[in-house]
PDB file of C-alpha atoms in Angstrom:
ATOM      1  CA  MET A   1      -8.198 -14.164  -6.792  1.00 86.00           C
ATOM      2  CA  ARG A   2      -9.135 -11.774  -9.610  1.00 91.00           C
ATOM      3  CA  LEU A   3      -6.582  -9.223 -10.815  1.00 94.00           C
ATOM      4  CA  LEU A   4      -7.084  -6.300 -13.189  1.00 94.00           C
ATOM      5  CA  LEU A   5      -3.975  -5.694 -15.300  1.00 95.00           C
ATOM      6  CA  ILE A   6      -3.848  -2.270 -16.954  1.00 95.00           C
ATOM      7  CA  GLU A   7      -0.922  -2.566 -19.386  1.00 94.00           C
ATOM      8  CA  ASP A   8      -0.705  -1.471 -23.024  1.00 93.00           C
ATOM      9  CA  ASP A   9       2.348  -3.546 -24.021  1.00 91.00           C
ATOM     10  CA  ASP A  10       1.219  -7.033 -25.041  1.00 90.00           C
ATOM     11  CA  ARG A  11       4.838  -8.231 -24.910  1.00 88.00           C
ATOM     12  CA  ILE A  12       4.638  -7.704 -21.152  1.00 88.00           C
ATOM     13  CA  ALA A  13       0.955  -8.393 -20.547  1.00 91.00           C
ATOM     14  CA  GLY A  14       0.900 -11.750 -22.360  1.00 91.00           C
ATOM     15  CA  PRO A  15       3.675 -13.521 -20.415  1.00 89.00           C
ATOM     16  CA  LEU A  16       2.547 -11.853 -17.193  1.00 89.00           C
ATOM     17  CA  THR A  17      -1.042 -13.026 -17.611  1.00 91.00           C
ATOM     18  CA  GLU A  18       0.144 -16.530 -18.449  1.00 89.00           C
ATOM     19  CA  GLY A  19       2.566 -16.643 -15.526  1.00 87.00           C
ATOM     20  CA  LEU A  20       0.020 -15.412 -12.997  1.00 90.00           C
ATOM     21  CA  GLY A  21      -2.513 -17.856 -14.386  1.00 88.00           C
ATOM     22  CA  ARG A  22      -0.187 -20.754 -13.617  1.00 84.00           C
ATOM     23  CA  TYR A  23      -0.284 -19.686  -9.969  1.00 83.00           C
ATOM     24  CA  GLY A  24      -4.071 -19.692  -9.867  1.00 86.00           C
ATOM     25  CA  PHE A  25      -4.831 -16.013 -10.479  1.00 90.00           C
ATOM     26  CA  THR A  26      -7.590 -14.846 -12.825  1.00 92.00           C
ATOM     27  CA  VAL A  27      -6.331 -11.871 -14.825  1.00 94.00           C
ATOM     28  CA  ASP A  28      -8.519  -9.375 -16.680  1.00 93.00           C
ATOM     29  CA  HIS A  29      -6.277  -7.453 -19.078  1.00 95.00           C
ATOM     30  CA  VAL A  30      -7.075  -4.023 -20.529  1.00 94.00           C
ATOM     31  CA  ARG A  31      -4.780  -1.783 -22.569  1.00 94.00           C
ATOM     32  CA  THR A  32      -5.932   1.732 -21.682  1.00 94.00           C
ATOM     33  CA  GLY A  33      -6.641   3.775 -18.601  1.00 93.00           C
ATOM     34  CA  ALA A  34     -10.195   4.427 -19.759  1.00 93.00           C
ATOM     35  CA  ALA A  35     -10.861   0.699 -20.065  1.00 93.00           C
ATOM     36  CA  GLY A  36      -9.408   0.141 -16.620  1.00 92.00           C
ATOM     37  CA  LEU A  37     -11.739   2.746 -15.136  1.00 91.00           C
ATOM     38  CA  ALA A  38     -14.811   1.389 -16.948  1.00 88.00           C
ATOM     39  CA  ASP A  39     -17.345  -0.617 -14.973  1.00 64.00           C
ATOM     40  CA  THR A  40     -17.704  -3.357 -17.601  1.00 56.00           C
ATOM     41  CA  HIS A  41     -15.459  -5.899 -15.852  1.00 59.00           C
ATOM     42  CA  ALA A  42     -15.949  -7.705 -12.545  1.00 69.00           C
ATOM     43  CA  ALA A  43     -14.683  -5.883  -9.464  1.00 81.00           C
ATOM     44  CA  PRO A  44     -11.032  -6.944  -9.043  1.00 89.00           C
ATOM     45  CA  ASP A  45      -9.378  -7.958  -5.792  1.00 90.00           C
ATOM     46  CA  LEU A  46      -6.245  -6.039  -6.812  1.00 93.00           C
ATOM     47  CA  VAL A  47      -5.110  -3.777  -9.663  1.00 94.00           C
ATOM     48  CA  LEU A  48      -1.758  -4.014 -11.449  1.00 95.00           C
ATOM     49  CA  LEU A  49      -1.277  -0.603 -13.034  1.00 94.00           C
ATOM     50  CA  ASP A  50       1.261   0.506 -15.632  1.00 92.00           C
ATOM     51  CA  LEU A  51       2.025   4.234 -15.684  1.00 88.00           C
ATOM     52  CA  GLY A  52       2.925   4.638 -19.370  1.00 88.00           C
ATOM     53  CA  LEU A  53      -0.535   4.188 -20.889  1.00 93.00           C
ATOM     54  CA  PRO A  54      -1.457   5.459 -24.381  1.00 93.00           C
ATOM     55  CA  ASP A  55      -4.529   7.479 -23.445  1.00 93.00           C
ATOM     56  CA  MET A  56      -3.747   8.877 -19.985  1.00 92.00           C
ATOM     57  CA  ASP A  57      -1.087   8.881 -17.313  1.00 90.00           C
ATOM     58  CA  GLY A  58      -1.261   5.928 -14.959  1.00 89.00           C
ATOM     59  CA  LEU A  59      -0.991   8.339 -12.028  1.00 89.00           C
ATOM     60  CA  ASP A  60      -4.337   9.826 -13.068  1.00 91.00           C
ATOM     61  CA  VAL A  61      -5.808   6.338 -13.268  1.00 92.00           C
ATOM     62  CA  CYS A  62      -4.530   5.632  -9.756  1.00 91.00           C
ATOM     63  CA  ARG A  63      -6.050   8.858  -8.466  1.00 89.00           C
ATOM     64  CA  SER A  64      -9.436   8.046 -10.028  1.00 91.00           C
ATOM     65  CA  LEU A  65      -9.441   4.477  -8.729  1.00 90.00           C
ATOM     66  CA  ARG A  66      -8.526   5.558  -5.229  1.00 88.00           C
ATOM     67  CA  ALA A  67     -11.226   8.246  -5.197  1.00 86.00           C
ATOM     68  CA  ARG A  68     -13.937   5.604  -5.578  1.00 85.00           C
ATOM     69  CA  SER A  69     -12.456   2.419  -4.161  1.00 85.00           C
ATOM     70  CA  ALA A  70     -10.046   1.011  -1.582  1.00 85.00           C
ATOM     71  CA  VAL A  71      -8.963  -1.775  -3.954  1.00 89.00           C
ATOM     72  CA  PRO A  72      -5.234  -2.495  -3.498  1.00 91.00           C
ATOM     73  CA  ILE A  73      -3.087  -1.055  -6.299  1.00 92.00           C
ATOM     74  CA  ILE A  74       0.414  -2.145  -7.303  1.00 93.00           C
ATOM     75  CA  MET A  75       2.105   0.052  -9.868  1.00 91.00           C
ATOM     76  CA  ILE A  76       4.271  -1.837 -12.374  1.00 89.00           C
ATOM     77  CA  THR A  77       6.299   0.501 -14.520  1.00 80.00           C
ATOM     78  CA  ALA A  78       9.607   1.292 -16.169  1.00 79.00           C
ATOM     79  CA  ARG A  79       9.669   4.576 -14.264  1.00 70.00           C
ATOM     80  CA  GLY A  80      12.117   3.731 -11.527  1.00 62.00           C
ATOM     81  CA  GLU A  81      12.956   7.217 -10.287  1.00 68.00           C
ATOM     82  CA  GLU A  82      12.385   7.867  -6.589  1.00 70.00           C
ATOM     83  CA  ALA A  83      10.177  10.881  -7.343  1.00 74.00           C
ATOM     84  CA  ASP A  84       7.811   8.736  -9.409  1.00 70.00           C
ATOM     85  CA  ARG A  85       7.580   6.140  -6.639  1.00 71.00           C
ATOM     86  CA  ILE A  86       6.816   8.778  -4.019  1.00 78.00           C
ATOM     87  CA  VAL A  87       4.129  10.425  -6.157  1.00 79.00           C
ATOM     88  CA  GLY A  88       2.510   7.054  -6.832  1.00 77.00           C
ATOM     89  CA  LEU A  89       2.432   6.172  -3.144  1.00 80.00           C
ATOM     90  CA  GLU A  90       1.128   9.620  -2.219  1.00 81.00           C
ATOM     91  CA  LEU A  91      -1.750   9.148  -4.678  1.00 81.00           C
ATOM     92  CA  GLY A  92      -2.776   5.931  -2.958  1.00 83.00           C
ATOM     93  CA  ALA A  93      -0.816   3.069  -4.520  1.00 87.00           C
ATOM     94  CA  ASP A  94      -0.021   0.291  -2.053  1.00 88.00           C
ATOM     95  CA  ASP A  95       3.235  -0.796  -3.682  1.00 87.00           C
ATOM     96  CA  TYR A  96       5.479   0.090  -6.605  1.00 85.00           C
ATOM     97  CA  LEU A  97       7.426  -2.428  -8.673  1.00 85.00           C
ATOM     98  CA  ALA A  98       9.904  -1.273 -11.311  1.00 82.00           C
ATOM     99  CA  LYS A  99      10.378  -3.255 -14.523  1.00 79.00           C
ATOM    100  CA  PRO A 100      11.942  -5.688 -15.151  1.00 77.00           C
ATOM    101  CA  PHE A 101      10.727  -8.031 -12.411  1.00 79.00           C
ATOM    102  CA  GLY A 102       9.974 -11.726 -12.000  1.00 80.00           C
ATOM    103  CA  VAL A 103       6.548 -13.297 -11.572  1.00 83.00           C
ATOM    104  CA  ARG A 104       7.553 -14.742  -8.201  1.00 80.00           C
ATOM    105  CA  GLU A 105       8.547 -11.325  -6.900  1.00 82.00           C
ATOM    106  CA  LEU A 106       5.248  -9.881  -8.101  1.00 88.00           C
ATOM    107  CA  ILE A 107       3.304 -12.663  -6.383  1.00 86.00           C
ATOM    108  CA  ALA A 108       5.178 -11.974  -3.150  1.00 83.00           C
ATOM    109  CA  ARG A 109       4.177  -8.317  -3.430  1.00 85.00           C
ATOM    110  CA  ILE A 110       0.546  -9.262  -4.156  1.00 88.00           C
ATOM    111  CA  ARG A 111       0.439 -11.504  -1.109  1.00 84.00           C
ATOM    112  CA  ALA A 112       1.958  -8.812   1.119  1.00 81.00           C
ATOM    113  CA  VAL A 113      -0.419  -6.098  -0.112  1.00 84.00           C
ATOM    114  CA  THR A 114      -3.558  -8.227   0.186  1.00 81.00           C
ATOM    115  CA  ARG A 115      -2.497  -9.402   3.636  1.00 74.00           C
ATOM    116  CA  ARG A 116      -2.089  -5.821   4.795  1.00 69.00           C
ATOM    117  CA  ALA A 117      -5.431  -4.896   3.173  1.00 65.00           C
ATOM    118  CA  GLY A 118      -7.224  -7.586   5.161  1.00 59.00           C
ATOM    119  CA  ALA A 119      -8.127  -9.745   2.166  1.00 48.00           C
ATOM    120  CA  PRO A 120      -8.382 -13.533   2.583  1.00 41.00           C
ATOM    121  CA  ALA A 121      -4.996 -15.217   2.624  1.00 36.00           C
ATOM    122  CA  TYR A 122      -3.926 -16.533  -0.763  1.00 38.00           C
ATOM    123  CA  ALA A 123      -1.510 -19.467  -0.964  1.00 37.00           C
ATOM    124  CA  PRO A 124      -0.027 -19.820  -4.482  1.00 41.00           C
ATOM    125  CA  ALA A 125       0.657 -23.281  -5.804  1.00 41.00           C
ATOM    126  CA  GLY A 126       4.271 -22.515  -6.651  1.00 43.00           C
ATOM    127  CA  PRO A 127       6.623 -20.810  -4.166  1.00 39.00           C
ATOM    128  CA  PRO A 128       6.261 -21.773  -0.482  1.00 38.00           C
ATOM    129  CA  ASP A 129       4.303 -19.448   1.734  1.00 42.00           C
ATOM    130  CA  ALA A 130       6.199 -16.761   3.537  1.00 38.00           C
ATOM    131  CA  PRO A 131       5.972 -16.921   7.367  1.00 36.00           C
ATOM    132  CA  ALA A 132       2.768 -15.374   8.646  1.00 36.00           C
ATOM    133  CA  ILE A 133       3.153 -12.075  10.459  1.00 33.00           C
ATOM    134  CA  PRO A 134       1.327 -11.954  13.805  1.00 35.00           C
ATOM    135  CA  GLN A 135      -1.448  -9.365  13.816  1.00 37.00           C
ATOM    136  CA  PRO A 136      -2.557  -7.439  16.888  1.00 36.00           C
ATOM    137  CA  ALA A 137      -5.986  -8.198  18.261  1.00 37.00           C
ATOM    138  CA  SER A 138      -8.795  -6.433  16.485  1.00 41.00           C
ATOM    139  CA  GLY A 139     -10.734  -3.646  18.147  1.00 57.00           C
ATOM    140  CA  ALA A 140     -10.853   0.099  18.527  1.00 76.00           C
ATOM    141  CA  HIS A 141      -8.007   2.239  19.802  1.00 81.00           C
ATOM    142  CA  ALA A 142      -8.628   5.829  20.878  1.00 85.00           C
ATOM    143  CA  LEU A 143      -6.104   8.596  21.341  1.00 87.00           C
ATOM    144  CA  GLY A 144      -7.724  11.913  22.162  1.00 87.00           C
ATOM    145  CA  PRO A 145     -10.177  12.703  19.335  1.00 91.00           C
ATOM    146  CA  LEU A 146      -8.652  10.005  17.110  1.00 93.00           C
ATOM    147  CA  THR A 147     -10.251   6.538  16.927  1.00 92.00           C
ATOM    148  CA  VAL A 148      -8.770   3.652  14.944  1.00 92.00           C
ATOM    149  CA  ASN A 149     -11.004   0.581  14.608  1.00 89.00           C
ATOM    150  CA  ARG A 150      -9.248  -2.526  13.322  1.00 83.00           C
ATOM    151  CA  ARG A 151     -12.460  -4.543  13.134  1.00 79.00           C
ATOM    152  CA  THR A 152     -14.179  -2.159  10.742  1.00 83.00           C
ATOM    153  CA  ARG A 153     -10.945  -0.685   9.344  1.00 85.00           C
ATOM    154  CA  GLU A 154     -12.291   2.809   9.918  1.00 90.00           C
ATOM    155  CA  VAL A 155     -10.641   5.928  11.300  1.00 93.00           C
ATOM    156  CA  HIS A 156     -12.500   8.876  12.828  1.00 93.00           C
ATOM    157  CA  LEU A 157     -11.052  12.175  13.964  1.00 93.00           C
ATOM    158  CA  GLY A 158     -13.340  14.343  16.070  1.00 89.00           C
ATOM    159  CA  GLY A 159     -16.275  12.303  14.779  1.00 86.00           C
ATOM    160  CA  ALA A 160     -15.358  12.825  11.118  1.00 92.00           C
ATOM    161  CA  HIS A 161     -14.435   9.828   8.959  1.00 93.00           C
ATOM    162  CA  ILE A 162     -10.898   9.865   7.541  1.00 93.00           C
ATOM    163  CA  ALA A 163     -10.483   7.969   4.249  1.00 92.00           C
ATOM    164  CA  LEU A 164      -7.196   6.034   4.149  1.00 92.00           C
ATOM    165  CA  THR A 165      -5.645   3.569   1.754  1.00 89.00           C
ATOM    166  CA  PRO A 166      -5.223   0.005   3.095  1.00 87.00           C
ATOM    167  CA  ARG A 167      -1.505   0.547   3.722  1.00 87.00           C
ATOM    168  CA  GLU A 168      -2.073   3.926   5.391  1.00 91.00           C
ATOM    169  CA  PHE A 169      -4.637   2.331   7.706  1.00 91.00           C
ATOM    170  CA  ASP A 170      -2.268  -0.498   8.646  1.00 89.00           C
ATOM    171  CA  LEU A 171       0.508   1.972   9.422  1.00 92.00           C
ATOM    172  CA  LEU A 172      -1.744   4.125  11.599  1.00 94.00           C
ATOM    173  CA  ALA A 173      -3.256   1.080  13.327  1.00 90.00           C
ATOM    174  CA  TYR A 174       0.211  -0.252  14.138  1.00 88.00           C
ATOM    175  CA  LEU A 175       1.292   3.044  15.693  1.00 92.00           C
ATOM    176  CA  ALA A 176      -2.021   3.227  17.588  1.00 89.00           C
ATOM    177  CA  GLU A 177      -1.335  -0.133  19.274  1.00 84.00           C
ATOM    178  CA  ASP A 178       1.118   1.592  21.621  1.00 82.00           C
ATOM    179  CA  PRO A 179       0.670   5.372  21.331  1.00 85.00           C
ATOM    180  CA  GLY A 180       3.540   7.489  22.555  1.00 85.00           C
ATOM    181  CA  THR A 181       6.056   4.685  22.030  1.00 86.00           C
ATOM    182  CA  VAL A 182       8.679   5.145  19.332  1.00 89.00           C
ATOM    183  CA  CYS A 183       8.507   2.360  16.739  1.00 88.00           C
ATOM    184  CA  SER A 184      11.698   1.845  14.782  1.00 88.00           C
ATOM    185  CA  ARG A 185      11.663   2.074  11.012  1.00 87.00           C
ATOM    186  CA  GLN A 186      12.631  -1.593  10.772  1.00 82.00           C
ATOM    187  CA  GLN A 187       9.836  -2.665  13.133  1.00 83.00           C
ATOM    188  CA  ILE A 188       7.314  -0.751  11.052  1.00 87.00           C
ATOM    189  CA  MET A 189       8.583  -2.116   7.734  1.00 84.00           C
ATOM    190  CA  ASP A 190       8.631  -5.698   9.026  1.00 77.00           C
ATOM    191  CA  THR A 191       5.086  -5.506  10.407  1.00 79.00           C
ATOM    192  CA  VAL A 192       3.181  -3.127   8.150  1.00 84.00           C
ATOM    193  CA  TRP A 193       4.933  -4.156   4.950  1.00 77.00           C
ATOM    194  CA  ASP A 194       6.759  -7.484   5.034  1.00 65.00           C
ATOM    195  CA  PRO A 195       9.974  -8.863   6.556  1.00 55.00           C
ATOM    196  CA  HIS A 196      11.129  -9.567   3.000  1.00 54.00           C
ATOM    197  CA  PHE A 197      10.211  -6.157   1.555  1.00 57.00           C
ATOM    198  CA  PHE A 198      13.078  -4.752  -0.483  1.00 54.00           C
ATOM    199  CA  GLY A 199      11.450  -1.597  -1.805  1.00 57.00           C
ATOM    200  CA  PRO A 200      12.731   1.978  -1.467  1.00 57.00           C
ATOM    201  CA  THR A 201      13.261   3.283   2.060  1.00 62.00           C
ATOM    202  CA  LYS A 202      11.282   6.384   1.136  1.00 78.00           C
ATOM    203  CA  THR A 203       8.143   4.215   0.976  1.00 84.00           C
ATOM    204  CA  LEU A 204       7.620   4.609   4.720  1.00 89.00           C
ATOM    205  CA  ASP A 205       8.292   8.351   4.649  1.00 90.00           C
ATOM    206  CA  ALA A 206       5.783   8.824   1.834  1.00 91.00           C
ATOM    207  CA  HIS A 207       3.061   7.037   3.801  1.00 92.00           C
ATOM    208  CA  VAL A 208       3.841   8.971   6.982  1.00 94.00           C
ATOM    209  CA  ALA A 209       3.597  12.220   5.000  1.00 93.00           C
ATOM    210  CA  ALA A 210       0.254  11.142   3.545  1.00 92.00           C
ATOM    211  CA  LEU A 211      -1.117  10.286   6.993  1.00 94.00           C
ATOM    212  CA  ARG A 212       0.005  13.598   8.450  1.00 95.00           C
ATOM    213  CA  ARG A 213      -1.733  15.424   5.637  1.00 93.00           C
ATOM    214  CA  LYS A 214      -4.985  13.477   6.012  1.00 94.00           C
ATOM    215  CA  LEU A 215      -5.001  13.859   9.806  1.00 94.00           C
ATOM    216  CA  GLY A 216      -4.653  17.612   9.319  1.00 93.00           C
ATOM    217  CA  ASP A 217      -1.717  18.116  11.701  1.00 92.00           C
ATOM    218  CA  PRO A 218       1.839  16.765  11.315  1.00 92.00           C
ATOM    219  CA  GLY A 219       2.043  16.569  15.109  1.00 93.00           C
ATOM    220  CA  TRP A 220      -0.022  13.372  15.128  1.00 95.00           C
ATOM    221  CA  ILE A 221       3.022  11.398  13.948  1.00 95.00           C
ATOM    222  CA  THR A 222       6.318  12.614  15.346  1.00 94.00           C
ATOM    223  CA  THR A 223       9.780  11.632  14.218  1.00 92.00           C
ATOM    224  CA  ALA A 224      12.474  10.286  16.510  1.00 89.00           C
ATOM    225  CA  ARG A 225      15.405  11.192  14.331  1.00 87.00           C
ATOM    226  CA  GLY A 226      17.511   8.241  13.376  1.00 84.00           C
ATOM    227  CA  VAL A 227      15.094   5.828  15.056  1.00 88.00           C
ATOM    228  CA  GLY A 228      11.509   5.882  13.805  1.00 91.00           C
ATOM    229  CA  PHE A 229       8.051   7.310  14.475  1.00 93.00           C
ATOM    230  CA  ARG A 230       5.408   7.475  17.183  1.00 92.00           C
ATOM    231  CA  LEU A 231       1.725   8.416  17.389  1.00 93.00           C
ATOM    232  CA  THR A 232       0.788  11.149  19.841  1.00 91.00           C
ATOM    233  CA  VAL A 233      -1.799  13.882  20.324  1.00 88.00           C
ATOM    234  CA  PRO A 234      -0.492  17.082  18.697  1.00 87.00           C
ATOM    235  CA  GLY A 235       1.178  19.301  21.298  1.00 74.00           C
ATOM    236  CA  ASP A 236       1.606  16.454  23.771  1.00 61.00           C
ATOM    237  CA  HIS A 237       5.351  15.928  23.268  1.00 45.00           C
ATOM    238  CA  THR A 238       7.436  14.785  26.185  1.00 44.00           C
ATOM    239  CA  ALA A 239      10.732  14.298  24.379  1.00 38.00           C
ATOM    240  CA  SER A 240      12.736  15.961  21.673  1.00 37.00           C
ATOM    241  CA  GLU A 241      10.933  14.326  18.755  1.00 39.00           C
ATOM    242  CA  VAL A 242       9.698  16.717  16.119  1.00 38.00           C
ATOM    243  CA  ALA A 243       7.533  16.205  13.092  1.00 40.00           C
ATOM    244  CA  GLY A 244       9.792  15.648  10.105  1.00 43.00           C
TER     245      GLY A 244
END
């Protein structure tokens, strides 16, 4: 599996590249955002992106990458504030890991993100594999003008294609499996993310907000306060849930 590491600090990049290499990853390391956006390196399977780059903000790099590719992106940064995490996820990052962190934790995040993105399963040589999460059968699910196709990983609304990040697609596809049914926050996190995900709880809220914005109406995903979320046609509410 080929990773692109965009990190200007060699004191971090060196040990990280060496550690990932011991687990079988191929790491291409660049030190600037411009180099990360250049087309001179082989297309990576996943991008590890630092935010504090010398030539441009990592958030701008994330925005540019997401505009042209669905490659999974994990932000690795010393910026641990909740606002920074939410902005990164809103811009299309699939996960956010605050420094300092261990190589094994990073590998667990890589495996979870690539699994959700539909990439081939990767079994590292070191830590044992985490239990596989059952995936619903592939196929298309339609709810009013909305169609979610797991086989092609495409979403159409009224015939128009909706561009989603891999994690946004997995969240929408999970809700579309049983439209109208409230899915608890824990159920969603365990299935769409990972049973062992220990990231910020606002991760789910940020992705729900992004989906509502891209679908053009917050009524597509309603909130059952204190419980979770459900997918429904806007205006077709039969309970007291309201878009949060």
